[in-house]
Short mmCIF file of C-alpha atoms and ligand atoms in Angstrom, two decimals:
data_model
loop_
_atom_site.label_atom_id
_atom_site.label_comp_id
_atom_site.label_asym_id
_atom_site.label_seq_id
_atom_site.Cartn_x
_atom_site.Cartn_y
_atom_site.Cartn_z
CA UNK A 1 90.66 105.24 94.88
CA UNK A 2 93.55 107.32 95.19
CA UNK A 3 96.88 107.08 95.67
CA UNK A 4 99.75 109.01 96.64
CA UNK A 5 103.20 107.71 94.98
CA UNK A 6 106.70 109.28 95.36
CA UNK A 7 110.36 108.21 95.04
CA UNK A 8 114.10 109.11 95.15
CA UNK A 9 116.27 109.48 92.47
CA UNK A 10 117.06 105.25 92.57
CA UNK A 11 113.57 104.93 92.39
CA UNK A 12 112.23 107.49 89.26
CA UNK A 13 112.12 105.31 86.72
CA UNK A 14 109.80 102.87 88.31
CA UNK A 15 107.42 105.17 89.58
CA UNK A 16 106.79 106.18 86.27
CA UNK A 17 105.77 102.77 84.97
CA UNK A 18 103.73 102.80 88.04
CA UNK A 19 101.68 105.40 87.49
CA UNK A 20 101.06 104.72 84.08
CA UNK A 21 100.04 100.97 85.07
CA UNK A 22 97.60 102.11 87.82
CA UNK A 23 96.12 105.00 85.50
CA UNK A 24 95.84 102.58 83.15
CA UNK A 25 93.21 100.61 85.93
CA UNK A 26 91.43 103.58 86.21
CA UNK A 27 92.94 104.51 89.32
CA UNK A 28 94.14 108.05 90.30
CA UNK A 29 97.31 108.84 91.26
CA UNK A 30 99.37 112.02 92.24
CA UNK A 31 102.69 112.17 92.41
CA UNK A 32 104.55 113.68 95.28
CA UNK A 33 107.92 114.10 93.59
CA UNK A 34 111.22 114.64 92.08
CA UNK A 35 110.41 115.27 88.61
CA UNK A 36 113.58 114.39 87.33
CA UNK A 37 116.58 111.12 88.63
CA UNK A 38 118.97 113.61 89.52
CA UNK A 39 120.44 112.81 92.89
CA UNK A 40 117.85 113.65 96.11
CA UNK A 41 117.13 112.18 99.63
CA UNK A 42 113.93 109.93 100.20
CA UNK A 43 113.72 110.97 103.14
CA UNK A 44 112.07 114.25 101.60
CA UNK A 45 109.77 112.13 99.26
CA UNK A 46 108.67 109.65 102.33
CA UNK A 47 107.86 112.46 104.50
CA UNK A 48 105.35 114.29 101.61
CA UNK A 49 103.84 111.22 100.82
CA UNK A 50 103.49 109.89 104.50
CA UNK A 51 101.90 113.05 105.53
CA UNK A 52 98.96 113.55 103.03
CA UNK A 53 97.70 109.04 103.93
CA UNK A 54 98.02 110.18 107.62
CA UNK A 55 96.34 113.33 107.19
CA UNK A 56 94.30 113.91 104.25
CA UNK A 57 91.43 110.94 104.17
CA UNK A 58 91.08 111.14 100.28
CA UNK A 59 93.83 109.66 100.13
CA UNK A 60 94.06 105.98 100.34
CA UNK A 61 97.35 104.56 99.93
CA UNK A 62 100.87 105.75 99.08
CA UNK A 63 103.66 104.47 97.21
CA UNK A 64 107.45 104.40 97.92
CA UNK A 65 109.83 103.80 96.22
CA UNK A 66 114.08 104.00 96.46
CA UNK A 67 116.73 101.71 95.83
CA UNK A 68 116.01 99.47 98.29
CA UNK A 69 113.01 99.87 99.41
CA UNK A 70 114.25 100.27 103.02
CA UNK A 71 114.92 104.05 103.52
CA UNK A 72 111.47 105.36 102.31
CA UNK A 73 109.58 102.13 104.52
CA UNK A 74 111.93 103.53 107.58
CA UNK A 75 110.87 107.35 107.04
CA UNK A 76 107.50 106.57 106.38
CA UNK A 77 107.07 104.95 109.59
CA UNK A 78 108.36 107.66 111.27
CA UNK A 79 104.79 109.30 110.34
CA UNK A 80 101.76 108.73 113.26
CA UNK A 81 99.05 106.73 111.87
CA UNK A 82 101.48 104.91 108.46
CA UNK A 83 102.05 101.54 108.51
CA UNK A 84 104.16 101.63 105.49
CA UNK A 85 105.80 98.37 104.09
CA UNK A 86 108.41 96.80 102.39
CA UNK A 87 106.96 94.31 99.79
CA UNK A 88 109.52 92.33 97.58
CA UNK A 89 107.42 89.16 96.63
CA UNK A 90 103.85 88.06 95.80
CA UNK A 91 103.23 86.42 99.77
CA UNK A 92 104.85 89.69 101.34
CA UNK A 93 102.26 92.36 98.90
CA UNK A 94 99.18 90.37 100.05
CA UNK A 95 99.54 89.23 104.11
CA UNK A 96 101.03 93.66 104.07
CA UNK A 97 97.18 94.25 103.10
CA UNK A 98 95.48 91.24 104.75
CA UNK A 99 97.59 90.87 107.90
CA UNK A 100 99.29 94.76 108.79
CA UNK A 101 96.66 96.89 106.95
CA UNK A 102 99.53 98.70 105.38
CA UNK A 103 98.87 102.37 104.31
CA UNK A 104 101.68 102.67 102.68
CA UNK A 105 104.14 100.71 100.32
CA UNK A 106 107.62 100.29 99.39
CA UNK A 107 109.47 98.58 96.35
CA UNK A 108 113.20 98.59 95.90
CA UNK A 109 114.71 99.30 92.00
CA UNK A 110 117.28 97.54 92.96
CA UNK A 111 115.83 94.79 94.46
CA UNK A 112 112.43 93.84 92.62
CA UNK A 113 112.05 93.93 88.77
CA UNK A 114 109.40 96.51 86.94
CA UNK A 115 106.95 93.36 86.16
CA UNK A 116 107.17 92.45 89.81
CA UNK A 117 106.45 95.09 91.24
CA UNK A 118 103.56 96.13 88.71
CA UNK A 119 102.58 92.32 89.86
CA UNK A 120 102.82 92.86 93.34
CA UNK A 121 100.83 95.87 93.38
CA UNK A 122 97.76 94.00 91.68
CA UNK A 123 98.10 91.85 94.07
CA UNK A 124 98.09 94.28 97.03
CA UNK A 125 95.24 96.33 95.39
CA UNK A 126 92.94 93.27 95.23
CA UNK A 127 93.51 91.68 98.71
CA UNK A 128 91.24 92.53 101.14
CA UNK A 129 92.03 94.28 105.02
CA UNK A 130 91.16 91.64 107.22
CA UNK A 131 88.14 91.95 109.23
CA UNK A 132 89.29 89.37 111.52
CA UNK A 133 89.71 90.15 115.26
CA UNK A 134 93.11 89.09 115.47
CA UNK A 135 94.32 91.29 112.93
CA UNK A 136 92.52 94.09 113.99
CA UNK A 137 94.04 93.97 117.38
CA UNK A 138 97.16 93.90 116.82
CA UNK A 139 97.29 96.66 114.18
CA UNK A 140 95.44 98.71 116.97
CA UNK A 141 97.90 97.62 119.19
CA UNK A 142 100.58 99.07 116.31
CA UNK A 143 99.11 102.22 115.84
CA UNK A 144 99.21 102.58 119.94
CA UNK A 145 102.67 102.74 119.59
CA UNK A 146 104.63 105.95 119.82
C1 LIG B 201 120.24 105.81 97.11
O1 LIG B 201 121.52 105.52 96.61
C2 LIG B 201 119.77 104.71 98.04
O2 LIG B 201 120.48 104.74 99.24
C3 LIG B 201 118.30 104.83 98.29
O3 LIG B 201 117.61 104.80 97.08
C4 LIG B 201 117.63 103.76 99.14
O4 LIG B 201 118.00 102.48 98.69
C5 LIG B 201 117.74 103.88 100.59
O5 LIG B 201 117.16 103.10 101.36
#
């Protein structure tokens, strides 16, 4: 598996700790960006990230995150073919995988703590997309849109 993660400058720190937790799975990650917490626009980071899911198929998921949360899960939807979302507790990480097939997903700094959100990325990464017809039509019908 591998994953694309990127932030803003609200969201740095955590992506760090991220990283290291997934690498520490096994899993590979690249990172899309800043380098540094000095101040910069998610917009930017949402947009790189956003691109290479939609775009590049060895790539399997991305990962915002911002202060929020809600900037980088507005830009990235912005991007045909993401259905990026905002996850903030354990019932929100898993129906995003099982219910909306998300591609991408967002944590908020500010919002969620570190533990959490290592948490609620487990629990993302080992839910299942569900093969069920009801699901599968209406993501269809999501990805129809725009
Ligand atoms: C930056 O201050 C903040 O606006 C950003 O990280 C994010 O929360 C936007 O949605």
């Amino acid at each position: 598996m591998r994953i694309a993660i990127g932030s803003d400058h609200a969201g740095y720190e955590f992506k760090d700790a991220i990283k290291s937790h997934l690498r520490e799975k096994g899993i590979e990650v690249l990172d899309f960006g800043p380098n540094n917490d000095e101040a910069s626009d998610y917009p930017d980071y949402a947009k790189i990230v956003a691109e290479k899911v939609s775009q590049d198929p060895e790539y399997d998921l991305g990962i915002l995150i911002c202060g929020t949360g809600i900037g980088m899960s507005i830009a990235a939807n912005k991007v045909k073919g993401i259905r990026a979302a905002l996850i903030s507790t354990k019932f929100t990480a898993e129906s995003a995988k099982v219910h909306n097939h998300a591609n991408v997903i967002t944590f908020g700094s500010r919002v969620s703590k570190i533990e959490e959100v290592l948490e609620f990325i487990d629990i993302f990464l080992e839910a299942d997309y569900s093969e069920e017809s009801r699901h599968k039509r209406r993501v269809k019908k999501m990805d129809e849109i725009g």
